[in-house]
Amino acid sequence: MNAPRLSNHLRLLFILAVLAPCAVLAFLSIRSIDREEAFLEKRLQGALDAEVSHAVSLIREDLGRVQDDLTAGAPSDVGADPRAALAAWKKAAPLVGVPFLLSSDFRILWPTRDAYLAQDDLAFLNWNRDFVTDAKATPIYQNVALLYKDRIPAPVGAQAAAPAAPETGSGNKEAKPKTQDFRVEQQALAEFELSDSARKRVYDEAARQGQKAVSRTVSPQAGLPAKPAAAESRAESIYISEPRKFSEIIAGREAGLIPRFIDDKLSLLFWKRLASGRIVGCVADDAAVRSRILVRLPDVVSQGRILTVLDENGRPLVSPSGQDSRDWRRPLVAREVSETLPRWEVAAYPTDPGAMASQVRATRLMMAVLILALFAVIAAAGAWILHTLQSEMILARQKTTFVTNVSHELKTPLTSIRMFSEMLKEGRQPDPAKQRAYLGLMAAETGRLTRLINNVLDFSKMEKGKRAYARKRLDAGVLVEAIVESECVRLEHDGFAVFFANAAGPAPVEADEEALEQAVLNLLSNAEKYSAGTKRIEVEIGRADGRIRIDVKDRGIGIPAAEASKIFREFYRVDRTLAAPVSGSGLGLTIARRIARDQGGDVEYRPREGGGSVFRITLPEAAKREAKAEAKP
Ligand code: ADP
């Protein structure tokens, strides 16, 4: 039996050719979702980073303008009455908080203790006197990456990308090195941001020089599953502080803004050198500075993100409503604003931090469902193909066996016919009774041959749907009794006990006589073939539920329960081996059932109590139909 082994090969082939690639594809798609998640995060971070950088440059620009405005508005000389000039300046410029005037040797000319002073002026003196009189230093903030840019190795290929400026004319001489400086600075900043080792070198150098890193107000990326090391290093400030005296800061410059932390609050000190050598300046008005910065800021909430500026205490300058519970110190992306506003940051947050995660979860779920559905479809289709292939193979095998069986079936009766006919021809049997018996046997064998040939021919006709029936009203009881009688002699000769009983009396049916006879003969022939020990055949006619029943019962080998549903299939035989003790075509029951069904009835099998089989033909009783037809008119 090769068929099952072959189908195992097919199964293996199916797994290798279809399921295995599917599993690989599924694995790859799940992995690609993970990548997609990282990619989405990176993309969001990238987009926010661009916005934050843009906001930072806007604020820086604005700080420059704040300084320019203050420089332009400051009195060019204050003359004898500084008080009036400074008051006029303060009145004209909203950015001016508390104005002051210093002599060229850093003495405070205004506000002075001997005058009547406002609260603000007193506070100014309290907090700034030591610094502006050059008595004490104040921490000055510097960008560590720019300060030690020579410690940052240029990225590979950067030298080629930034060619040295050709010195073509005196006009260009100044401009080109500046451009180059700018490029080097940008490169250093970019490298500082990207490379952990560059950052480490720079901070190490700053520490060696005794400079202190400013602590940042935020720890960006805290909400992301980024590498902790990267998160920590990003949380280090790019600014370092170093104490400097006022005289050192203003040396060689005309004007400037100095950030000072007073009571942990940032205040900006503006100064400008006058032609007389005096220094005029002011503490910038905090509210005015903040509102100047806010005006330039892009929309705080847009497209799923919040963008705001955090002050030195990590509090947002502006925050959208309903965000009070947000932890502002944990933005997704943040950048420090400027050395003029140390500890200030522009920070961006996703409006709904869980949105991305749930989007990824939904995608993953959808993908899993799709993959499962795909698997189910492929598995079902594969199973169907395998099943079809297997059935086809079994059928092909059955057809081959069928040819062998039919040849064998043809040969056996032909051999006996030939043997008996030769014997009679040569006159080797003088006993007339025996001669008759031989002739009877020959007739029976011829009948068997005819039945077999009819079965094969009818089957092929039925297959093509070409079998025509000449249906007529007949008495099934009478027909079956005649068949049993004609078969009885031969069967009894072979040792069978044959019984016929008609419990129905007249059993009228509408059927093709020849076809019905063929069906009954097929069942009788099976009862004969498959009776090994007890050779007893009972044929009974009965009636139930308006149907005529023809039962053919034997005490033969019976049919295993697992096979019972298959025996009516074409070419199907319980013992499919070529060495089966009983030969057959596997068509007898197929044809019997087809005939019965074509007459409006059926053939069914039931195991017989006490061993053996019962095959039952049921046909609609004709009398009732006629009775109805008669009742009509
Ligand atoms: P076959 O030519 O093999 O007899 P059939 O279609 O008539 O073909 O029967 C199909 C199979 O059903 C047989 O091969 C046999 O195994 C089983 N079968 C049919 N009739 C009987 C019976 N009366 N007793 C036992 N087995 C039977």
XYZ file of C-alpha atoms and ligand atoms in Angstrom:
660
model
C 0.000 0.000 0.000
C 1.953 2.976 -1.299
C -0.683 5.678 -1.180
C -0.399 6.669 2.512
C 3.410 6.836 2.344
C 3.227 9.050 -0.720
C 0.795 11.365 1.002
C 3.213 11.683 3.938
C 5.779 12.914 1.437
C 3.255 15.359 0.102
C 2.520 16.588 3.604
C 6.213 17.144 4.237
C 6.539 18.917 0.912
C 3.566 21.097 1.749
C 5.079 22.036 5.108
C 8.436 22.825 3.525
C 7.116 24.658 0.492
C 4.213 26.586 1.999
C 4.044 26.585 5.772
C 7.759 27.112 6.426
C 8.019 30.216 4.160
C 4.797 31.470 5.742
C 6.253 31.071 9.213
C 9.403 32.927 8.127
C 7.273 35.692 6.610
C 5.220 35.957 9.792
C 8.380 36.165 11.886
C 9.810 38.853 9.611
C 6.606 40.897 9.698
C 6.450 40.765 13.505
C 10.058 41.925 13.611
C 9.338 44.665 11.136
C 6.598 45.919 13.482
C 9.178 46.215 16.255
C 11.392 48.152 13.872
C 8.419 50.232 12.857
C 7.888 51.078 16.528
C 11.488 52.252 16.891
C 11.220 54.073 13.582
C 8.024 55.858 14.645
C 9.697 56.951 17.860
C 12.759 58.165 16.033
C 10.652 59.984 13.482
C 8.595 61.687 16.168
C 11.761 62.591 18.049
C 13.369 63.885 14.867
C 10.365 66.039 14.010
C 10.155 67.419 17.551
C 13.898 68.012 17.632
C 13.672 70.090 14.462
C 10.861 72.172 15.945
C 12.673 72.616 19.234
C 15.905 73.658 17.470
C 13.953 76.135 15.394
C 12.331 77.610 18.514
C 15.760 77.830 20.173
C 17.193 79.789 17.248
C 14.155 82.106 17.287
C 14.657 82.822 20.982
C 18.380 83.390 20.490
C 17.665 85.803 17.705
C 15.236 87.565 19.960
C 17.735 87.806 22.803
C 20.065 89.538 20.335
C 17.258 91.915 19.505
C 16.527 92.530 23.180
C 20.153 93.548 23.609
C 20.051 95.663 20.441
C 16.856 97.405 21.580
C 18.310 98.104 24.997
C 21.565 99.374 23.468
C 19.729 101.633 21.051
C 17.347 102.978 23.724
C 19.954 103.562 26.402
C 20.877 107.217 26.942
C 24.122 108.058 25.121
C 25.198 110.412 27.884
C 23.482 111.124 31.104
C 25.012 114.524 31.884
C 24.724 116.041 35.308
C 21.382 114.526 36.308
C 21.539 110.792 35.774
C 18.339 110.269 37.673
C 16.143 112.107 35.150
C 17.844 110.516 32.108
C 17.575 107.017 33.560
C 13.949 107.564 34.577
C 13.166 108.732 31.022
C 14.871 105.606 29.603
C 12.911 103.350 31.937
C 9.720 105.084 30.974
C 10.397 104.767 27.252
C 11.624 101.171 27.229
C 9.433 98.444 28.809
C 12.444 96.084 28.872
C 14.183 98.301 31.427
C 13.572 97.117 34.983
C 15.999 98.914 37.283
C 18.427 101.286 35.481
C 21.862 102.044 36.891
C 24.941 104.143 36.113
C 28.554 103.365 36.944
C 31.658 105.463 36.747
C 34.497 104.220 34.547
C 36.173 102.891 37.713
C 33.059 100.899 38.728
C 31.595 103.217 41.329
C 27.838 103.273 41.472
C 26.608 106.713 40.376
C 22.972 105.668 40.393
C 21.084 104.412 42.357
C 22.885 105.876 45.378
C 22.078 105.308 48.988
C 21.885 109.022 49.735
C 18.924 109.547 47.421
C 15.365 108.514 48.099
C 15.202 105.085 46.581
C 12.401 102.835 45.380
C 12.165 99.211 46.548
C 13.562 97.953 43.229
C 16.607 100.242 43.463
C 17.348 98.991 46.959
C 17.011 95.403 45.836
C 19.372 96.123 42.938
C 21.968 97.514 45.302
C 21.539 94.594 47.668
C 22.069 91.934 45.048
C 24.343 93.556 42.503
C 26.512 96.069 44.304
C 29.406 93.711 44.938
C 29.347 92.507 41.362
C 29.040 95.797 39.467
C 31.595 97.468 41.672
C 33.961 94.675 40.609
C 34.347 93.487 44.171
C 32.997 89.980 43.603
C 32.858 87.619 40.656
C 29.707 86.071 39.241
C 29.401 82.757 37.388
C 29.546 83.270 33.651
C 28.077 80.638 31.363
C 29.737 79.287 28.295
C 28.972 76.633 25.703
C 31.422 73.885 26.592
C 31.376 72.398 23.081
C 32.421 75.702 21.542
C 34.892 76.473 24.309
C 36.736 73.211 23.732
C 35.920 72.604 20.115
C 39.572 71.816 19.495
C 39.068 68.731 21.719
C 36.356 67.423 19.436
C 37.804 65.339 16.615
C 36.452 66.370 13.222
C 34.192 63.652 11.784
C 35.656 61.521 9.002
C 35.471 63.384 5.691
C 34.743 66.739 7.330
C 38.082 68.176 6.289
C 37.316 67.524 2.659
C 33.825 68.943 3.060
C 35.148 72.201 4.473
C 37.900 73.284 2.117
C 40.205 76.100 3.207
C 39.100 79.468 1.863
C 41.185 80.529 -1.108
C 42.690 83.935 -0.517
C 41.798 85.642 -3.753
C 41.341 89.250 -2.709
C 41.675 91.495 0.295
C 37.872 92.012 0.455
C 37.253 88.306 0.963
C 40.006 87.808 3.458
C 37.847 88.729 6.436
C 34.596 87.136 5.358
C 35.868 83.674 4.428
C 37.657 82.734 7.639
C 34.470 83.773 9.490
C 32.400 81.396 7.403
C 34.936 78.731 8.063
C 34.866 79.437 11.793
C 31.099 79.118 11.761
C 31.337 75.835 9.896
C 33.888 74.458 12.331
C 31.673 75.520 15.230
C 28.616 73.840 13.709
C 30.624 70.698 13.084
C 31.898 70.688 16.644
C 28.356 71.152 18.000
C 26.999 68.356 15.815
C 29.794 65.984 16.767
C 29.378 66.883 20.443
C 25.746 65.923 20.232
C 26.319 62.666 18.365
C 29.420 61.243 19.940
C 29.602 60.067 23.531
C 33.402 60.045 23.443
C 33.584 63.642 22.147
C 31.289 64.741 24.966
C 33.371 62.926 27.532
C 36.599 64.540 26.335
C 35.074 68.004 26.463
C 33.592 67.603 29.948
C 36.838 66.082 31.221
C 38.736 69.090 29.923
C 36.226 71.487 31.529
C 36.602 69.665 34.865
C 40.393 69.927 34.569
C 40.012 73.671 34.117
C 37.892 73.843 37.288
C 34.717 74.699 35.433
C 31.369 73.518 36.793
C 28.666 72.002 34.630
C 25.279 73.650 34.988
C 22.566 71.237 36.086
C 19.703 70.922 33.656
C 16.121 71.403 34.716
C 14.883 68.453 32.673
C 15.796 64.872 31.860
C 14.709 64.461 28.269
C 13.932 61.053 26.771
C 12.925 59.796 30.218
C 9.649 58.587 28.785
C 11.257 56.593 25.987
C 12.771 53.155 26.135
C 16.094 54.609 24.984
C 19.415 53.362 26.238
C 19.817 54.670 29.797
C 23.406 55.733 29.133
C 22.307 57.888 26.218
C 19.511 59.395 28.303
C 21.945 60.309 31.060
C 24.518 61.858 28.801
C 21.850 63.920 27.049
C 20.749 65.194 30.466
C 24.146 66.859 30.997
C 24.117 70.575 30.297
C 26.072 71.950 27.375
C 26.865 75.003 29.492
C 29.550 75.291 32.124
C 30.065 78.124 34.538
C 33.155 79.934 35.706
C 33.328 82.889 38.080
C 34.332 86.161 36.397
C 34.515 89.718 37.568
C 32.499 92.487 35.915
C 35.617 94.214 34.598
C 36.754 90.966 32.970
C 33.413 90.404 31.349
C 33.085 93.814 29.774
C 36.726 94.131 28.762
C 36.984 94.963 25.090
C 33.225 95.046 24.523
C 30.693 97.829 24.133
C 27.494 96.289 25.510
C 26.142 93.011 26.741
C 23.641 90.941 28.723
C 24.825 89.096 31.819
C 22.626 86.382 33.356
C 22.696 86.286 37.159
C 20.975 83.896 39.520
C 19.640 85.805 42.501
C 17.818 83.709 45.044
C 17.620 80.936 42.427
C 15.871 83.334 40.098
C 17.403 84.389 36.831
C 17.771 88.087 36.129
C 19.423 89.653 33.098
C 21.825 92.524 33.630
C 22.259 94.794 30.633
C 25.256 97.118 30.367
C 26.543 99.599 27.795
C 29.771 101.589 27.744
C 29.244 105.319 27.184
C 31.564 107.633 25.272
C 32.542 109.215 28.596
C 33.760 105.815 29.842
C 30.861 105.528 32.226
C 28.695 102.445 32.124
C 24.953 102.643 31.882
C 22.803 99.567 32.347
C 19.731 98.014 33.826
C 18.292 94.907 35.294
C 15.964 93.743 32.493
C 12.284 93.575 33.347
C 11.556 89.884 33.785
C 7.953 90.024 32.607
C 8.911 92.073 29.522
C 11.673 89.630 28.577
C 9.321 86.659 28.995
C 6.596 88.195 26.894
C 9.129 89.065 24.128
C 10.160 85.398 24.050
C 6.612 84.113 24.105
C 5.552 86.246 21.153
C 8.076 84.499 18.941
C 7.237 80.982 20.075
C 5.316 78.732 17.630
C 1.901 77.308 18.615
C 2.086 75.640 21.985
C -0.192 72.754 20.970
C -0.308 71.403 17.456
C -0.420 68.014 15.736
C -0.150 65.872 18.802
C 2.654 67.742 20.512
C 3.118 70.450 23.124
C 6.020 72.837 22.697
C 6.928 75.284 25.417
C 9.804 77.095 27.135
C 10.785 76.053 30.638
C 12.333 78.657 32.923
C 15.247 78.146 35.312
C 12.952 76.327 37.735
C 11.535 73.970 35.099
C 8.192 75.767 34.977
C 6.631 76.345 31.565
C 6.337 79.977 30.453
C 3.085 78.988 28.860
C 1.135 75.755 29.148
C -2.080 74.632 27.513
C -5.101 74.215 29.748
C -5.772 70.824 31.302
C -2.051 69.975 31.512
C -1.479 70.859 35.173
C -0.653 67.318 36.174
C 1.983 66.890 33.466
C 5.560 66.282 34.600
C 7.210 69.149 32.708
C 10.659 67.928 33.663
C 10.281 64.852 31.481
C 9.938 66.043 27.915
C 10.451 63.799 24.911
C 12.879 66.305 23.400
C 14.470 69.371 24.984
C 17.241 71.820 24.183
C 18.918 74.463 26.252
C 18.187 77.933 25.021
C 21.368 79.972 25.336
C 24.232 80.908 27.619
C 22.338 84.174 28.186
C 19.412 82.184 29.608
C 21.150 79.348 31.472
C 18.869 76.507 32.666
C 16.130 77.634 30.307
C 14.992 74.975 27.873
C 12.713 74.658 24.926
C 10.901 71.376 25.496
C 8.466 69.255 23.488
C 6.043 66.590 24.711
C 3.619 64.284 22.935
C 0.063 65.402 23.854
C -0.901 61.810 24.464
C 2.169 59.775 25.451
C 0.266 56.497 25.217
C -1.040 57.193 21.694
C 2.023 55.887 19.892
C 2.226 52.781 22.049
C -1.448 52.010 21.477
C -1.045 52.643 17.731
C 1.821 50.154 17.636
C -0.204 47.711 19.746
C -3.130 48.015 17.354
C -0.848 47.471 14.336
C 0.704 44.439 16.002
C -2.707 42.980 16.817
C -3.934 43.577 13.283
C -0.811 41.980 11.859
C -1.180 38.973 14.170
C -4.820 38.543 13.130
C -3.872 38.864 9.450
C -1.061 36.348 9.826
C -3.338 33.921 11.643
C -6.018 34.363 8.979
C -3.396 33.823 6.279
C -2.198 30.681 8.021
C -5.741 29.426 8.397
C -6.469 30.016 4.694
C -3.196 28.421 3.596
C -3.647 25.486 5.952
C -7.257 24.961 4.812
C -6.314 25.251 1.141
C -3.343 22.944 1.702
C -5.458 20.408 3.544
C -8.024 20.540 0.768
C -5.346 20.080 -1.913
C -3.800 17.196 0.034
C -7.187 15.619 0.533
C -8.057 15.969 -3.165
C -4.665 14.624 -4.184
C -5.020 11.728 -1.828
C -8.523 10.897 -3.060
C -7.316 11.139 -6.645
C -4.433 8.835 -5.859
C -6.664 6.349 -4.097
C -9.084 6.448 -7.029
C -6.235 5.915 -9.482
C -5.092 2.942 -7.442
C -8.618 1.606 -7.244
C -8.965 1.877 -11.007
C -5.771 -0.115 -11.486
C -6.962 -2.752 -9.037
C -10.315 -2.676 -10.785
C -8.779 -3.594 -14.133
C -6.877 -6.472 -12.543
C -9.968 -7.628 -10.648
C -12.250 -7.450 -13.654
C -9.781 -9.396 -15.778
C -9.651 -12.001 -13.054
C -13.452 -12.022 -12.761
C -13.755 -12.515 -16.526
C -11.198 -15.262 -16.585
C -12.719 -17.492 -13.888
C -16.173 -18.055 -15.506
C -14.613 -18.215 -18.971
C -12.289 -21.013 -17.812
C -15.170 -23.068 -16.405
C -17.345 -22.446 -19.500
C -14.482 -23.505 -21.718
C -13.735 -26.596 -19.644
C -17.376 -27.795 -19.547
C -18.046 -27.004 -23.215
C -14.921 -28.926 -24.304
C -15.911 -31.839 -22.121
C -19.403 -31.933 -23.669
C -18.029 -31.476 -27.189
C -15.654 -34.392 -26.829
C -18.442 -36.490 -25.322
C -16.424 -37.296 -22.238
C -19.520 -37.221 -20.015
C -22.068 -39.778 -21.116
C -24.427 -39.261 -18.121
C -27.302 -37.044 -19.397
C -28.079 -35.810 -15.848
C -24.484 -34.614 -15.429
C -24.541 -33.155 -18.923
C -27.572 -31.088 -17.865
C -25.839 -30.051 -14.714
C -22.803 -28.912 -16.729
C -25.016 -26.969 -19.085
C -26.702 -25.392 -16.055
C -23.309 -24.418 -14.626
C -22.282 -22.954 -17.980
C -25.491 -20.951 -18.099
C -24.867 -19.691 -14.544
C -21.282 -18.696 -15.352
C -22.513 -16.932 -18.486
C -25.018 -15.098 -16.292
C -22.187 -14.071 -13.965
C -20.175 -12.852 -16.948
C -23.129 -10.922 -18.296
C -23.734 -9.338 -14.898
C -20.126 -8.276 -14.607
C -20.005 -6.847 -18.107
C -23.346 -5.126 -17.524
C -22.066 -3.615 -14.315
C -18.995 -2.202 -16.038
C -20.936 -0.924 -19.037
C -23.735 0.498 -16.893
C -21.293 2.195 -14.624
C -19.652 3.993 -17.525
C -23.109 4.961 -18.831
C -24.099 6.217 -15.401
C -20.839 8.161 -15.127
C -21.722 9.963 -18.339
C -25.329 10.369 -17.183
C -26.484 8.410 -20.216
C -28.262 5.457 -18.657
C -31.904 5.514 -19.756
C -34.579 3.710 -17.728
C -37.730 2.191 -19.065
C -39.807 2.633 -15.935
C -43.059 0.819 -15.597
C -45.364 -0.392 -12.897
C -44.332 -3.801 -11.642
C -44.655 -5.989 -8.588
C -41.324 -6.001 -6.804
C -42.314 -9.111 -4.818
C -42.975 -11.126 -7.964
C -39.792 -9.881 -9.655
C -37.539 -10.629 -6.682
C -39.119 -14.086 -6.162
C -38.361 -14.952 -9.800
C -34.754 -13.779 -9.429
C -34.307 -15.839 -6.237
C -35.789 -18.890 -7.925
C -33.470 -18.608 -10.911
C -30.391 -18.181 -8.703
C -31.543 -20.763 -6.175
C -30.383 -23.841 -8.133
C -26.850 -22.617 -8.502
C -26.644 -21.282 -4.956
C -27.990 -24.480 -3.445
C -25.583 -26.393 -5.614
C -22.827 -24.363 -3.989
C -24.110 -25.293 -0.533
C -26.280 -22.260 0.246
C -29.600 -22.363 2.065
C -31.795 -19.780 0.340
C -35.021 -18.418 1.844
C -37.584 -16.103 0.379
C -40.445 -14.436 2.288
C -42.952 -11.837 1.184
C -44.652 -10.047 4.060
C -45.943 -7.260 1.844
C -48.187 -9.177 -0.468
C -48.561 -7.178 -3.663
C -45.614 -4.747 -3.805
C -46.222 -2.417 -6.747
C -43.412 -0.066 -7.693
C -42.560 2.212 -10.627
C -39.189 0.973 -11.822
C -37.024 -0.193 -14.670
C -37.353 -3.967 -14.430
C -33.938 -4.795 -15.851
C -32.189 -2.216 -13.654
C -33.979 -3.382 -10.506
C -33.082 -6.972 -11.336
C -29.450 -5.923 -11.736
C -29.486 -4.206 -8.332
C -30.995 -7.268 -6.593
C -28.587 -9.613 -8.377
C -25.629 -7.474 -7.270
C -26.748 -7.769 -3.636
C -27.357 -11.521 -3.991
C -23.995 -11.990 -5.644
C -22.293 -10.103 -2.752
C -24.155 -12.231 -0.174
C -22.821 -15.263 -2.002
C -19.263 -13.956 -2.412
C -18.806 -12.731 1.170
C -20.295 -15.747 2.981
C -17.425 -17.816 4.213
C -18.696 -20.116 7.010
C -22.486 -20.089 7.275
C -23.936 -20.212 3.775
C -27.427 -18.855 4.369
C -29.165 -16.174 2.355
C -32.590 -14.721 3.210
C -34.496 -12.434 0.899
C -37.517 -10.663 2.360
C -40.086 -8.317 0.897
C -41.778 -5.906 3.315
C -43.568 -2.597 3.479
C -43.186 0.414 5.816
C -44.033 4.138 5.599
C -45.381 3.822 2.058
C -42.206 2.144 0.859
C -41.453 -1.318 -0.392
C -38.400 -2.925 1.201
C -36.265 -5.655 -0.315
C -33.868 -7.065 2.305
C -30.966 -9.325 1.321
C -29.523 -10.888 4.489
C -26.544 -13.162 4.906
C -24.489 -14.675 7.717
C -21.228 -13.855 5.995
C -18.081 -12.014 7.020
C -19.896 -8.708 7.660
C -18.374 -5.257 7.242
C -16.155 -3.479 9.821
C -17.984 -0.436 11.272
C -15.278 1.971 10.006
C -15.771 0.754 6.436
C -19.573 0.776 6.419
C -19.863 4.333 5.157
C -17.389 3.774 2.316
C -18.597 0.585 0.654
C -20.964 2.442 -1.698
C -18.106 4.504 -3.172
C -17.079 3.589 -6.683
C -14.254 1.025 -6.924
C -14.171 0.787 -3.137
C -13.440 -2.617 -1.674
C -12.909 -3.449 1.997
C -10.047 -5.760 1.130
C -8.137 -3.781 -1.471
C -5.196 -6.135 -1.797
C -4.693 -7.916 -5.064
C -4.453 -11.156 -3.103
C -7.974 -10.690 -1.665
C -9.728 -14.074 -1.297
C -12.801 -12.675 -3.077
C -12.347 -10.810 -6.322
C -14.617 -7.994 -7.372
C -14.838 -4.739 -9.270
C -15.913 -2.476 -6.400
C -18.851 -1.347 -8.536
C -21.690 -3.680 -7.467
C -22.980 -1.562 -4.563
C -22.292 1.734 -6.364
C -24.482 0.613 -9.236
C -27.192 -0.888 -6.983
C -27.494 2.341 -5.025
C -27.423 4.515 -8.190
C -30.220 2.428 -9.721
C -32.341 2.529 -6.547
C -31.879 6.269 -6.196
C -32.748 6.806 -9.833
C -36.066 5.024 -9.107
C -36.718 7.335 -6.156
C -35.438 4.876 -3.536
C -32.132 3.900 -1.911
C -29.880 1.058 -0.789
C -28.644 0.931 2.793
C -26.421 -1.342 4.778
C -26.958 -2.514 8.361
C -24.868 -5.025 10.270
C -26.899 -8.071 11.072
C -27.423 -9.113 14.647
C -25.555 -12.375 15.267
C -23.144 -11.690 12.368
C -23.478 -10.999 8.690
C -24.974 -8.174 6.689
C -28.342 -6.768 5.722
C -28.637 -4.774 2.515
C -31.997 -3.066 2.083
C -33.422 -1.663 -1.143
C -36.314 0.758 -0.517
C -38.597 1.959 -3.311
C -41.660 4.209 -3.195
C -44.840 2.161 -3.360
C -46.597 2.833 -6.633
C -50.137 2.036 -5.562
C -50.486 5.168 -3.447
C -49.462 7.447 -6.257
C -52.051 5.874 -8.462
C -54.700 6.048 -5.804
C -54.062 9.759 -5.520
C -54.139 10.160 -9.276
C -57.479 8.337 -9.395
C -58.923 10.470 -6.614
C -58.300 13.653 -8.552
C -61.027 13.623 -11.144
P -17.190 -5.970 -5.123
O -17.146 -6.208 -6.565
O -15.882 -5.829 -4.488
O -18.057 -6.948 -4.404
P -19.199 -4.087 -4.314
O -19.414 -2.650 -4.664
O -20.306 -5.000 -4.624
O -17.848 -4.524 -4.958
O -18.948 -4.170 -2.775
C -18.015 -3.304 -2.191
C -17.386 -3.969 -0.968
O -18.329 -4.087 0.069
C -16.905 -5.336 -1.237
O -15.585 -5.362 -1.739
C -16.967 -5.998 0.134
O -15.807 -5.736 0.829
C -18.105 -5.282 0.784
N -19.358 -6.058 0.743
C -20.382 -5.911 -0.124
N -21.384 -6.780 0.176
C -20.984 -7.477 1.248
C -21.567 -8.510 2.025
N -22.767 -9.009 1.769
N -20.859 -9.009 3.093
C -19.644 -8.518 3.378
N -19.029 -7.525 2.677
C -19.697 -7.015 1.616
